[in-house]
DNA sequence: ACCTAATACCTCGGGCAACAAGGTAAATGT
DNA sequence: ACATTTACCTTGTTGCCCGAGGTATTAGGT
């Protein structure tokens, strides 16, 4: 497509690429680390795979861009929360697989708890004033 | 003195001001706008009141600092989502009350929906991998 | 065989929310 | 009386995320 599909008429349903995108980005901010670690907790993945996977989950709310993902992975690696390993798999272009470390799991647990607390607090707040 | 009380020995109990604070801040990012609008939806409040109120809710997860709140209120006002009015109330130092506008309510509805979607998506993701 | 798209990795610059730190002044508490 | 809390504000810094760009391999279409 080169120019972007864009959905000339309207959005069929997912894809709120308007001003709502700013909102979404701000809201979802900080959750990417949790999302990434959470996915890596069940099994190792390579970067691109991770990106696609999160992009599909939940109607795109968790979408993460390359310019966000790769720096994030490097930060996590530097922090010792994940480890990286190039894997050839019989292809000339190897993939870089990331695995979570024990420290990463501990960190994930904290993040999950923090997230749960936030969701609960916001839930109470929002329930106070119905729709 | 004058330097800040600071709790010379240690924290009495709430206040995870360690490295966990960074986490919390990043996670909660973007939720402040939602939180503020949500509170104002039920009734008008002045800035300081808003700050204290959010600070107590949910064990401090929604805590918001002055340096964050006031600029936020001004942004929301500029955007026409809230309106401000100085009210004397018989005191020489008047308070600045903020009220939500119809546009603000519409915006709040979008934010709420976006938040709900995020929470649901993260919920699914986290459930895939138990603790 | 050619060419386009998708895959797969990366980096640099800018935008922006949140904070830290600082300031002013009135109200309240001790 | 003095200190603390209330109540408003601004400026500078930090750090996540993204846009835009770059490279190279692999798959698909004609």
PDB file of C-alpha atoms (C1' of nucleotides) in Angstrom:
ATOM      1  CA  UNK A   1       0.000   0.000   0.000  1.00  0.00           C
ATOM      2  CA  UNK A   2       2.870   2.319   0.702  1.00  0.00           C
ATOM      3  CA  UNK A   3       0.581   5.223   1.564  1.00  0.00           C
ATOM      4  CA  UNK A   4      -1.400   3.457   4.268  1.00  0.00           C
ATOM      5  CA  UNK A   5      -4.732   1.710   3.807  1.00  0.00           C
ATOM      6  CA  UNK A   6      -6.471   4.252   5.986  1.00  0.00           C
ATOM      7  CA  UNK A   7     -10.008   3.043   5.469  1.00  0.00           C
ATOM      8  CA  UNK A   8     -11.111   5.868   3.280  1.00  0.00           C
ATOM      9  CA  UNK A   9     -14.758   5.860   4.318  1.00  0.00           C
ATOM     10  CA  UNK A  10     -14.805   5.051   7.976  1.00  0.00           C
ATOM     11  CA  UNK A  11     -13.389   2.650  10.478  1.00  0.00           C
ATOM     12  CA  UNK A  12     -15.011  -0.745  10.187  1.00  0.00           C
ATOM     13  CA  UNK A  13     -14.629  -1.006  13.922  1.00  0.00           C
ATOM     14  CA  UNK A  14     -11.194  -1.330  15.475  1.00  0.00           C
ATOM     15  CA  UNK A  15      -8.614   1.376  14.641  1.00  0.00           C
ATOM     16  CA  UNK A  16      -9.390   4.686  16.314  1.00  0.00           C
ATOM     17  CA  UNK A  17      -6.559   6.474  14.545  1.00  0.00           C
ATOM     18  CA  UNK A  18      -8.013   9.919  15.101  1.00  0.00           C
ATOM     19  CA  UNK A  19      -7.481  12.198  18.083  1.00  0.00           C
ATOM     20  CA  UNK A  20      -8.524   9.255  20.204  1.00  0.00           C
ATOM     21  CA  UNK A  21      -5.139   7.775  19.419  1.00  0.00           C
ATOM     22  CA  UNK A  22      -3.449  10.377  21.618  1.00  0.00           C
ATOM     23  CA  UNK A  23      -5.712   9.401  24.477  1.00  0.00           C
ATOM     24  CA  UNK A  24      -5.027   5.771  24.054  1.00  0.00           C
ATOM     25  CA  UNK A  25      -1.303   6.299  23.965  1.00  0.00           C
ATOM     26  CA  UNK A  26      -1.331   8.311  27.150  1.00  0.00           C
ATOM     27  CA  UNK A  27      -3.545   5.859  28.938  1.00  0.00           C
ATOM     28  CA  UNK A  28      -1.654   2.786  27.862  1.00  0.00           C
ATOM     29  CA  UNK A  29       1.620   4.397  28.684  1.00  0.00           C
ATOM     30  CA  UNK A  30       3.627   2.428  31.162  1.00  0.00           C
ATOM     31  CA  UNK A  31       1.618  -0.693  30.538  1.00  0.00           C
ATOM     32  CA  UNK A  32       3.910  -1.766  27.730  1.00  0.00           C
ATOM     33  CA  UNK A  33       6.575  -2.940  30.111  1.00  0.00           C
ATOM     34  CA  UNK A  34       4.002  -5.010  31.966  1.00  0.00           C
ATOM     35  CA  UNK A  35       2.572  -6.358  28.731  1.00  0.00           C
ATOM     36  CA  UNK A  36       5.948  -7.354  27.343  1.00  0.00           C
ATOM     37  CA  UNK A  37       7.149  -9.036  30.508  1.00  0.00           C
ATOM     38  CA  UNK A  38       3.830 -10.787  30.841  1.00  0.00           C
ATOM     39  CA  UNK A  39       4.062 -12.277  27.374  1.00  0.00           C
ATOM     40  CA  UNK A  40       7.667 -13.317  27.893  1.00  0.00           C
ATOM     41  CA  UNK A  41       6.716 -14.958  31.165  1.00  0.00           C
ATOM     42  CA  UNK A  42       4.961 -17.803  29.385  1.00  0.00           C
ATOM     43  CA  UNK A  43       7.562 -18.323  26.676  1.00  0.00           C
ATOM     44  CA  UNK A  44      10.436 -16.663  24.917  1.00  0.00           C
ATOM     45  CA  UNK A  45       9.761 -14.544  21.847  1.00  0.00           C
ATOM     46  CA  UNK A  46      11.640 -12.414  19.380  1.00  0.00           C
ATOM     47  CA  UNK A  47      10.978  -8.729  19.031  1.00  0.00           C
ATOM     48  CA  UNK A  48       8.941  -8.585  15.892  1.00  0.00           C
ATOM     49  CA  UNK A  49       6.812 -11.467  17.065  1.00  0.00           C
ATOM     50  CA  UNK A  50       6.145  -9.667  20.316  1.00  0.00           C
ATOM     51  CA  UNK A  51       5.074  -6.552  18.478  1.00  0.00           C
ATOM     52  CA  UNK A  52       2.624  -8.382  16.208  1.00  0.00           C
ATOM     53  CA  UNK A  53       1.248 -10.357  19.102  1.00  0.00           C
ATOM     54  CA  UNK A  54       0.500  -7.313  21.217  1.00  0.00           C
ATOM     55  CA  UNK A  55      -0.872  -5.483  18.215  1.00  0.00           C
ATOM     56  CA  UNK A  56      -3.579  -8.093  17.766  1.00  0.00           C
ATOM     57  CA  UNK A  57      -4.522  -8.518  21.388  1.00  0.00           C
ATOM     58  CA  UNK A  58      -7.531  -6.661  22.668  1.00  0.00           C
ATOM     59  CA  UNK A  59      -8.514  -4.869  19.504  1.00  0.00           C
ATOM     60  CA  UNK A  60      -5.250  -3.002  19.251  1.00  0.00           C
ATOM     61  CA  UNK A  61      -5.322  -1.265  22.608  1.00  0.00           C
ATOM     62  CA  UNK A  62      -1.970  -2.762  23.421  1.00  0.00           C
ATOM     63  CA  UNK A  63      -0.416  -1.938  20.095  1.00  0.00           C
ATOM     64  CA  UNK A  64       3.229  -1.112  20.399  1.00  0.00           C
ATOM     65  CA  UNK A  65       5.451   0.467  17.772  1.00  0.00           C
ATOM     66  CA  UNK A  66       8.924  -0.599  16.774  1.00  0.00           C
ATOM     67  CA  UNK A  67      10.447   2.633  17.961  1.00  0.00           C
ATOM     68  CA  UNK A  68       9.012   1.850  21.374  1.00  0.00           C
ATOM     69  CA  UNK A  69       9.582  -1.863  21.552  1.00  0.00           C
ATOM     70  CA  UNK A  70      13.244  -2.173  20.696  1.00  0.00           C
ATOM     71  CA  UNK A  71      14.454   0.512  23.087  1.00  0.00           C
ATOM     72  CA  UNK A  72      12.227  -1.032  25.749  1.00  0.00           C
ATOM     73  CA  UNK A  73      13.712  -4.479  25.208  1.00  0.00           C
ATOM     74  CA  UNK A  74      17.182  -3.037  25.492  1.00  0.00           C
ATOM     75  CA  UNK A  75      16.282  -1.273  28.698  1.00  0.00           C
ATOM     76  CA  UNK A  76      14.862  -4.444  30.159  1.00  0.00           C
ATOM     77  CA  UNK A  77      17.948  -6.342  29.103  1.00  0.00           C
ATOM     78  CA  UNK A  78      20.252  -3.765  30.657  1.00  0.00           C
ATOM     79  CA  UNK A  79      18.218  -4.024  33.832  1.00  0.00           C
ATOM     80  CA  UNK A  80      18.709  -7.781  33.849  1.00  0.00           C
ATOM     81  CA  UNK A  81      14.999  -8.503  33.613  1.00  0.00           C
ATOM     82  CA  UNK A  82      15.318 -10.336  30.331  1.00  0.00           C
ATOM     83  CA  UNK A  83      18.137 -11.941  28.363  1.00  0.00           C
ATOM     84  CA  UNK A  84      18.670 -12.004  24.622  1.00  0.00           C
ATOM     85  CA  UNK A  85      20.004 -14.741  22.370  1.00  0.00           C
ATOM     86  CA  UNK A  86      20.438 -14.783  18.609  1.00  0.00           C
ATOM     87  CA  UNK A  87      19.058 -17.962  17.124  1.00  0.00           C
ATOM     88  CA  UNK A  88      19.785 -19.007  13.543  1.00  0.00           C
ATOM     89  CA  UNK A  89      17.134 -21.723  13.074  1.00  0.00           C
ATOM     90  CA  UNK A  90      18.614 -22.593   9.689  1.00  0.00           C
ATOM     91  CA  UNK A  91      18.070 -19.134   8.260  1.00  0.00           C
ATOM     92  CA  UNK A  92      20.828 -16.754   7.286  1.00  0.00           C
ATOM     93  CA  UNK A  93      19.081 -13.964   9.145  1.00  0.00           C
ATOM     94  CA  UNK A  94      18.911 -15.010  12.798  1.00  0.00           C
ATOM     95  CA  UNK A  95      16.249 -13.851  15.199  1.00  0.00           C
ATOM     96  CA  UNK A  96      16.909 -12.339  18.570  1.00  0.00           C
ATOM     97  CA  UNK A  97      14.986 -14.242  21.197  1.00  0.00           C
ATOM     98  CA  UNK A  98      14.220 -12.710  24.547  1.00  0.00           C
ATOM     99  CA  UNK A  99      13.648 -14.689  27.730  1.00  0.00           C
ATOM    100  CA  UNK A 100      12.566 -13.504  31.130  1.00  0.00           C
ATOM    101  CA  UNK A 101      14.968 -13.869  34.051  1.00  0.00           C
ATOM    102  CA  UNK A 102      14.145 -14.651  37.689  1.00  0.00           C
ATOM    103  CA  UNK A 103      14.624 -10.959  38.434  1.00  0.00           C
ATOM    104  CA  UNK A 104      12.239 -10.242  35.596  1.00  0.00           C
ATOM    105  CA  UNK A 105       9.626 -12.501  37.151  1.00  0.00           C
ATOM    106  CA  UNK A 106       9.987 -10.779  40.494  1.00  0.00           C
ATOM    107  CA  UNK A 107       9.642  -7.432  38.797  1.00  0.00           C
ATOM    108  CA  UNK A 108       6.624  -8.685  36.905  1.00  0.00           C
ATOM    109  CA  UNK A 109       4.955  -9.694  40.143  1.00  0.00           C
ATOM    110  CA  UNK A 110       5.402  -6.186  41.517  1.00  0.00           C
ATOM    111  CA  UNK A 111       4.102  -4.659  38.322  1.00  0.00           C
ATOM    112  CA  UNK A 112       1.070  -6.911  38.325  1.00  0.00           C
ATOM    113  CA  UNK A 113       0.239  -5.973  41.900  1.00  0.00           C
ATOM    114  CA  UNK A 114       0.670  -2.308  41.115  1.00  0.00           C
ATOM    115  CA  UNK A 115      -1.538  -2.637  38.072  1.00  0.00           C
ATOM    116  CA  UNK A 116      -4.216  -4.472  40.036  1.00  0.00           C
ATOM    117  CA  UNK A 117      -4.209  -1.729  42.670  1.00  0.00           C
ATOM    118  CA  UNK A 118      -4.545   0.944  40.022  1.00  0.00           C
ATOM    119  CA  UNK A 119      -7.389  -0.842  38.284  1.00  0.00           C
ATOM    120  CA  UNK A 120      -9.206  -1.297  41.551  1.00  0.00           C
ATOM    121  CA  UNK A 121      -8.773   2.305  42.622  1.00  0.00           C
ATOM    122  CA  UNK A 122      -9.921   3.598  39.258  1.00  0.00           C
ATOM    123  CA  UNK A 123     -12.803   1.179  39.361  1.00  0.00           C
ATOM    124  CA  UNK A 124     -14.035   2.594  42.648  1.00  0.00           C
ATOM    125  CA  UNK A 125     -13.612   6.124  41.429  1.00  0.00           C
ATOM    126  CA  UNK A 126     -15.525   5.491  38.228  1.00  0.00           C
ATOM    127  CA  UNK A 127     -18.275   3.594  39.969  1.00  0.00           C
ATOM    128  CA  UNK A 128     -18.971   6.558  42.197  1.00  0.00           C
ATOM    129  CA  UNK A 129     -20.315   8.361  39.193  1.00  0.00           C
ATOM    130  CA  UNK A 130     -22.217   6.022  36.865  1.00  0.00           C
ATOM    131  CA  UNK A 131     -21.812   6.615  33.153  1.00  0.00           C
TER     132      UNK A 131
ATOM    133  CA  UNK B   1      13.848  22.515  60.119  1.00  0.00           C
ATOM    134  CA  UNK B   2      12.434  24.295  57.193  1.00  0.00           C
ATOM    135  CA  UNK B   3      14.231  21.587  55.315  1.00  0.00           C
ATOM    136  CA  UNK B   4      11.221  19.218  55.424  1.00  0.00           C
ATOM    137  CA  UNK B   5      10.147  16.833  58.177  1.00  0.00           C
ATOM    138  CA  UNK B   6      11.042  13.839  56.076  1.00  0.00           C
ATOM    139  CA  UNK B   7      10.498  11.102  58.608  1.00  0.00           C
ATOM    140  CA  UNK B   8      14.060  10.864  59.664  1.00  0.00           C
ATOM    141  CA  UNK B   9      13.940   7.219  60.636  1.00  0.00           C
ATOM    142  CA  UNK B  10      11.691   5.439  58.189  1.00  0.00           C
ATOM    143  CA  UNK B  11       8.290   5.457  56.567  1.00  0.00           C
ATOM    144  CA  UNK B  12       5.520   4.636  58.998  1.00  0.00           C
ATOM    145  CA  UNK B  13       3.793   2.429  56.462  1.00  0.00           C
ATOM    146  CA  UNK B  14       2.105   3.665  53.309  1.00  0.00           C
ATOM    147  CA  UNK B  15       4.413   5.484  50.920  1.00  0.00           C
ATOM    148  CA  UNK B  16       6.311   3.168  48.628  1.00  0.00           C
ATOM    149  CA  UNK B  17       8.684   5.965  47.740  1.00  0.00           C
ATOM    150  CA  UNK B  18      11.404   3.604  46.594  1.00  0.00           C
ATOM    151  CA  UNK B  19      12.002   2.418  43.062  1.00  0.00           C
ATOM    152  CA  UNK B  20       8.405   1.227  43.076  1.00  0.00           C
ATOM    153  CA  UNK B  21       7.377   4.848  42.855  1.00  0.00           C
ATOM    154  CA  UNK B  22       8.810   5.109  39.363  1.00  0.00           C
ATOM    155  CA  UNK B  23       6.757   2.098  38.317  1.00  0.00           C
ATOM    156  CA  UNK B  24       3.620   3.472  39.776  1.00  0.00           C
ATOM    157  CA  UNK B  25       4.057   6.803  38.105  1.00  0.00           C
ATOM    158  CA  UNK B  26       4.627   5.238  34.716  1.00  0.00           C
ATOM    159  CA  UNK B  27       1.689   2.903  35.055  1.00  0.00           C
ATOM    160  CA  UNK B  28      -0.690   5.559  36.279  1.00  0.00           C
ATOM    161  CA  UNK B  29       0.362   7.918  33.566  1.00  0.00           C
ATOM    162  CA  UNK B  30      -2.534   9.194  31.536  1.00  0.00           C
ATOM    163  CA  UNK B  31      -5.035   8.099  34.145  1.00  0.00           C
ATOM    164  CA  UNK B  32      -4.879  11.417  35.949  1.00  0.00           C
ATOM    165  CA  UNK B  33      -6.917  13.154  33.315  1.00  0.00           C
ATOM    166  CA  UNK B  34      -9.542  10.450  33.587  1.00  0.00           C
ATOM    167  CA  UNK B  35      -9.460  10.586  37.374  1.00  0.00           C
ATOM    168  CA  UNK B  36      -9.832  14.355  37.512  1.00  0.00           C
ATOM    169  CA  UNK B  37     -12.661  14.529  35.015  1.00  0.00           C
ATOM    170  CA  UNK B  38     -14.355  11.666  36.746  1.00  0.00           C
ATOM    171  CA  UNK B  39     -14.328  13.438  40.094  1.00  0.00           C
ATOM    172  CA  UNK B  40     -15.508  16.687  38.572  1.00  0.00           C
ATOM    173  CA  UNK B  41     -18.340  14.863  36.851  1.00  0.00           C
ATOM    174  CA  UNK B  42     -20.195  14.406  40.117  1.00  0.00           C
ATOM    175  CA  UNK B  43     -19.566  17.874  41.477  1.00  0.00           C
ATOM    176  CA  UNK B  44     -17.358  20.910  41.156  1.00  0.00           C
ATOM    177  CA  UNK B  45     -14.159  21.094  43.198  1.00  0.00           C
ATOM    178  CA  UNK B  46     -11.223  23.417  43.667  1.00  0.00           C
ATOM    179  CA  UNK B  47      -7.714  22.313  42.838  1.00  0.00           C
ATOM    180  CA  UNK B  48      -6.286  21.645  46.243  1.00  0.00           C
ATOM    181  CA  UNK B  49      -9.385  19.716  47.225  1.00  0.00           C
ATOM    182  CA  UNK B  50      -9.055  17.583  44.119  1.00  0.00           C
ATOM    183  CA  UNK B  51      -5.461  16.800  44.947  1.00  0.00           C
ATOM    184  CA  UNK B  52      -6.187  15.713  48.516  1.00  0.00           C
ATOM    185  CA  UNK B  53      -9.161  13.701  47.425  1.00  0.00           C
ATOM    186  CA  UNK B  54      -7.248  11.711  44.832  1.00  0.00           C
ATOM    187  CA  UNK B  55      -4.346  11.274  47.198  1.00  0.00           C
ATOM    188  CA  UNK B  56      -6.510   9.415  49.662  1.00  0.00           C
ATOM    189  CA  UNK B  57      -8.385   7.256  47.194  1.00  0.00           C
ATOM    190  CA  UNK B  58      -7.179   3.727  46.694  1.00  0.00           C
ATOM    191  CA  UNK B  59      -4.261   3.772  49.055  1.00  0.00           C
ATOM    192  CA  UNK B  60      -2.459   6.510  47.217  1.00  0.00           C
ATOM    193  CA  UNK B  61      -2.247   4.887  43.811  1.00  0.00           C
ATOM    194  CA  UNK B  62      -3.945   7.881  42.308  1.00  0.00           C
ATOM    195  CA  UNK B  63      -1.851  10.424  44.134  1.00  0.00           C
ATOM    196  CA  UNK B  64      -1.225  13.509  42.076  1.00  0.00           C
ATOM    197  CA  UNK B  65       1.274  16.271  42.756  1.00  0.00           C
ATOM    198  CA  UNK B  66       0.649  19.980  42.536  1.00  0.00           C
ATOM    199  CA  UNK B  67       3.111  20.374  39.721  1.00  0.00           C
ATOM    200  CA  UNK B  68       1.031  17.891  37.767  1.00  0.00           C
ATOM    201  CA  UNK B  69      -2.452  18.964  38.758  1.00  0.00           C
ATOM    202  CA  UNK B  70      -2.412  22.678  38.092  1.00  0.00           C
ATOM    203  CA  UNK B  71      -0.944  22.462  34.622  1.00  0.00           C
ATOM    204  CA  UNK B  72      -3.409  19.663  33.890  1.00  0.00           C
ATOM    205  CA  UNK B  73      -6.358  21.787  35.013  1.00  0.00           C
ATOM    206  CA  UNK B  74      -5.171  24.607  32.806  1.00  0.00           C
ATOM    207  CA  UNK B  75      -4.847  22.271  29.861  1.00  0.00           C
ATOM    208  CA  UNK B  76      -8.354  20.944  30.408  1.00  0.00           C
ATOM    209  CA  UNK B  77      -9.670  24.468  30.716  1.00  0.00           C
ATOM    210  CA  UNK B  78      -7.950  25.559  27.513  1.00  0.00           C
ATOM    211  CA  UNK B  79      -9.473  22.552  25.826  1.00  0.00           C
ATOM    212  CA  UNK B  80     -12.903  23.597  26.994  1.00  0.00           C
ATOM    213  CA  UNK B  81     -13.463  20.430  28.986  1.00  0.00           C
ATOM    214  CA  UNK B  82     -13.806  22.259  32.281  1.00  0.00           C
ATOM    215  CA  UNK B  83     -14.468  25.845  33.336  1.00  0.00           C
ATOM    216  CA  UNK B  84     -13.001  27.748  36.262  1.00  0.00           C
ATOM    217  CA  UNK B  85     -14.593  30.279  38.597  1.00  0.00           C
ATOM    218  CA  UNK B  86     -13.110  32.113  41.570  1.00  0.00           C
ATOM    219  CA  UNK B  87     -15.401  31.933  44.556  1.00  0.00           C
ATOM    220  CA  UNK B  88     -14.930  34.094  47.625  1.00  0.00           C
ATOM    221  CA  UNK B  89     -17.194  32.290  50.080  1.00  0.00           C
ATOM    222  CA  UNK B  90     -16.657  35.071  52.563  1.00  0.00           C
ATOM    223  CA  UNK B  91     -12.920  34.527  52.768  1.00  0.00           C
ATOM    224  CA  UNK B  92     -10.378  37.042  51.598  1.00  0.00           C
ATOM    225  CA  UNK B  93      -8.540  34.308  49.777  1.00  0.00           C
ATOM    226  CA  UNK B  94     -10.961  32.935  47.166  1.00  0.00           C
ATOM    227  CA  UNK B  95     -10.857  29.420  45.802  1.00  0.00           C
ATOM    228  CA  UNK B  96     -10.864  28.489  42.160  1.00  0.00           C
ATOM    229  CA  UNK B  97     -13.643  26.043  41.462  1.00  0.00           C
ATOM    230  CA  UNK B  98     -13.605  23.835  38.420  1.00  0.00           C
ATOM    231  CA  UNK B  99     -16.719  22.434  36.751  1.00  0.00           C
ATOM    232  CA  UNK B 100     -17.001  19.956  33.931  1.00  0.00           C
ATOM    233  CA  UNK B 101     -18.545  21.106  30.657  1.00  0.00           C
ATOM    234  CA  UNK B 102     -20.738  19.118  28.279  1.00  0.00           C
ATOM    235  CA  UNK B 103     -17.675  18.669  26.080  1.00  0.00           C
ATOM    236  CA  UNK B 104     -15.867  17.433  29.139  1.00  0.00           C
ATOM    237  CA  UNK B 105     -18.533  14.842  29.759  1.00  0.00           C
ATOM    238  CA  UNK B 106     -18.323  13.634  26.193  1.00  0.00           C
ATOM    239  CA  UNK B 107     -14.569  13.412  26.508  1.00  0.00           C
ATOM    240  CA  UNK B 108     -14.930  11.578  29.782  1.00  0.00           C
ATOM    241  CA  UNK B 109     -17.163   8.997  28.160  1.00  0.00           C
ATOM    242  CA  UNK B 110     -14.525   8.317  25.517  1.00  0.00           C
ATOM    243  CA  UNK B 111     -11.816   8.096  28.146  1.00  0.00           C
ATOM    244  CA  UNK B 112     -13.872   5.696  30.223  1.00  0.00           C
ATOM    245  CA  UNK B 113     -14.459   3.445  27.240  1.00  0.00           C
ATOM    246  CA  UNK B 114     -10.803   3.529  26.343  1.00  0.00           C
ATOM    247  CA  UNK B 115      -9.847   2.717  29.901  1.00  0.00           C
ATOM    248  CA  UNK B 116     -12.302  -0.163  30.055  1.00  0.00           C
ATOM    249  CA  UNK B 117     -10.863  -1.583  26.845  1.00  0.00           C
ATOM    250  CA  UNK B 118      -7.353  -1.319  28.185  1.00  0.00           C
ATOM    251  CA  UNK B 119      -8.244  -2.982  31.450  1.00  0.00           C
ATOM    252  CA  UNK B 120      -9.980  -5.790  29.649  1.00  0.00           C
ATOM    253  CA  UNK B 121      -7.131  -6.369  27.238  1.00  0.00           C
ATOM    254  CA  UNK B 122      -4.569  -6.376  30.005  1.00  0.00           C
ATOM    255  CA  UNK B 123      -6.787  -8.663  31.992  1.00  0.00           C
ATOM    256  CA  UNK B 124      -6.838 -11.233  29.250  1.00  0.00           C
ATOM    257  CA  UNK B 125      -3.130 -10.949  28.735  1.00  0.00           C
ATOM    258  CA  UNK B 126      -2.371 -11.395  32.404  1.00  0.00           C
ATOM    259  CA  UNK B 127      -4.781 -14.266  32.799  1.00  0.00           C
ATOM    260  CA  UNK B 128      -3.010 -16.208  30.112  1.00  0.00           C
ATOM    261  CA  UNK B 129      -0.132 -16.619  32.464  1.00  0.00           C
ATOM    262  CA  UNK B 130      -1.214 -17.150  36.067  1.00  0.00           C
ATOM    263  CA  UNK B 131       0.852 -15.443  38.724  1.00  0.00           C
TER     264      UNK B 131
ATOM    265  C1'  DA C   1      13.982 -13.282 -13.088  1.00  0.00           C
ATOM    266  C1'  DC C   2      12.066  -9.055 -11.326  1.00  0.00           C
ATOM    267  C1'  DC C   3       9.912  -6.389  -7.979  1.00  0.00           C
ATOM    268  C1'  DT C   4       7.021  -5.417  -4.202  1.00  0.00           C
ATOM    269  C1'  DA C   5       5.677  -6.451   0.455  1.00  0.00           C
ATOM    270  C1'  DA C   6       6.452  -8.320   4.699  1.00  0.00           C
ATOM    271  C1'  DT C   7       9.755  -9.695   8.042  1.00  0.00           C
ATOM    272  C1'  DA C   8      13.255  -8.382  11.362  1.00  0.00           C
ATOM    273  C1'  DC C   9      16.459  -5.681  13.393  1.00  0.00           C
ATOM    274  C1'  DC C  10      18.004  -0.919  14.656  1.00  0.00           C
ATOM    275  C1'  DT C  11      18.644   4.539  15.875  1.00  0.00           C
ATOM    276  C1'  DC C  12      17.927   9.444  16.418  1.00  0.00           C
ATOM    277  C1'  DG C  13      14.968  13.634  17.397  1.00  0.00           C
ATOM    278  C1'  DG C  14      10.925  15.581  19.130  1.00  0.00           C
ATOM    279  C1'  DG C  15       6.579  15.737  21.931  1.00  0.00           C
ATOM    280  C1'  DC C  16       4.526  15.677  26.182  1.00  0.00           C
ATOM    281  C1'  DA C  17       2.817  14.141  30.952  1.00  0.00           C
ATOM    282  C1'  DA C  18       4.563  14.040  35.474  1.00  0.00           C
ATOM    283  C1'  DC C  19       7.496  15.559  38.771  1.00  0.00           C
ATOM    284  C1'  DA C  20      10.951  18.279  41.711  1.00  0.00           C
ATOM    285  C1'  DA C  21      11.801  22.424  43.409  1.00  0.00           C
ATOM    286  C1'  DG C  22      10.800  26.731  44.064  1.00  0.00           C
ATOM    287  C1'  DG C  23       7.687  30.952  45.027  1.00  0.00           C
ATOM    288  C1'  DT C  24       3.559  33.793  47.144  1.00  0.00           C
ATOM    289  C1'  DA C  25       0.013  34.577  50.459  1.00  0.00           C
ATOM    290  C1'  DA C  26      -3.874  33.565  53.486  1.00  0.00           C
ATOM    291  C1'  DA C  27      -5.840  30.438  57.075  1.00  0.00           C
ATOM    292  C1'  DT C  28      -5.271  27.637  60.911  1.00  0.00           C
ATOM    293  C1'  DG C  29      -3.105  25.514  64.827  1.00  0.00           C
ATOM    294  C1'  DT C  30      -0.120  25.546  69.121  1.00  0.00           C
TER     295       DT C  30
ATOM    296  C1'  DA D   1       4.538  34.338  67.904  1.00  0.00           C
ATOM    297  C1'  DC D   2       5.519  31.210  64.946  1.00  0.00           C
ATOM    298  C1'  DA D   3       4.927  26.963  62.226  1.00  0.00           C
ATOM    299  C1'  DT D   4       1.979  24.312  59.576  1.00  0.00           C
ATOM    300  C1'  DT D   5      -1.500  23.703  56.406  1.00  0.00           C
ATOM    301  C1'  DT D   6      -4.137  25.517  52.855  1.00  0.00           C
ATOM    302  C1'  DA D   7      -4.229  27.250  48.178  1.00  0.00           C
ATOM    303  C1'  DC D   8      -2.631  28.914  44.135  1.00  0.00           C
ATOM    304  C1'  DC D   9       1.155  29.144  40.718  1.00  0.00           C
ATOM    305  C1'  DT D  10       5.681  28.465  37.302  1.00  0.00           C
ATOM    306  C1'  DT D  11      10.119  26.774  35.428  1.00  0.00           C
ATOM    307  C1'  DG D  12      13.318  23.082  34.335  1.00  0.00           C
ATOM    308  C1'  DT D  13      14.266  18.210  34.023  1.00  0.00           C
ATOM    309  C1'  DT D  14      13.209  13.371  33.157  1.00  0.00           C
ATOM    310  C1'  DG D  15      11.832   9.493  30.565  1.00  0.00           C
ATOM    311  C1'  DC D  16       8.390   6.954  27.776  1.00  0.00           C
ATOM    312  C1'  DC D  17       6.531   6.733  23.376  1.00  0.00           C
ATOM    313  C1'  DC D  18       6.395   7.694  18.673  1.00  0.00           C
ATOM    314  C1'  DG D  19       7.567   9.323  13.835  1.00  0.00           C
ATOM    315  C1'  DA D  20      10.701   8.854  10.481  1.00  0.00           C
ATOM    316  C1'  DG D  21      14.365   7.017   8.780  1.00  0.00           C
ATOM    317  C1'  DG D  22      17.908   3.175   7.845  1.00  0.00           C
ATOM    318  C1'  DT D  23      19.615  -1.837   6.635  1.00  0.00           C
ATOM    319  C1'  DA D  24      19.019  -6.562   5.170  1.00  0.00           C
ATOM    320  C1'  DT D  25      16.688 -11.016   4.619  1.00  0.00           C
ATOM    321  C1'  DT D  26      12.573 -13.730   3.123  1.00  0.00           C
ATOM    322  C1'  DA D  27       8.207 -14.637   0.855  1.00  0.00           C
ATOM    323  C1'  DG D  28       4.865 -13.755  -2.733  1.00  0.00           C
ATOM    324  C1'  DG D  29       3.129 -12.294  -7.087  1.00  0.00           C
ATOM    325  C1'  DT D  30       3.551 -11.942 -12.320  1.00  0.00           C
TER     326       DT D  30
END
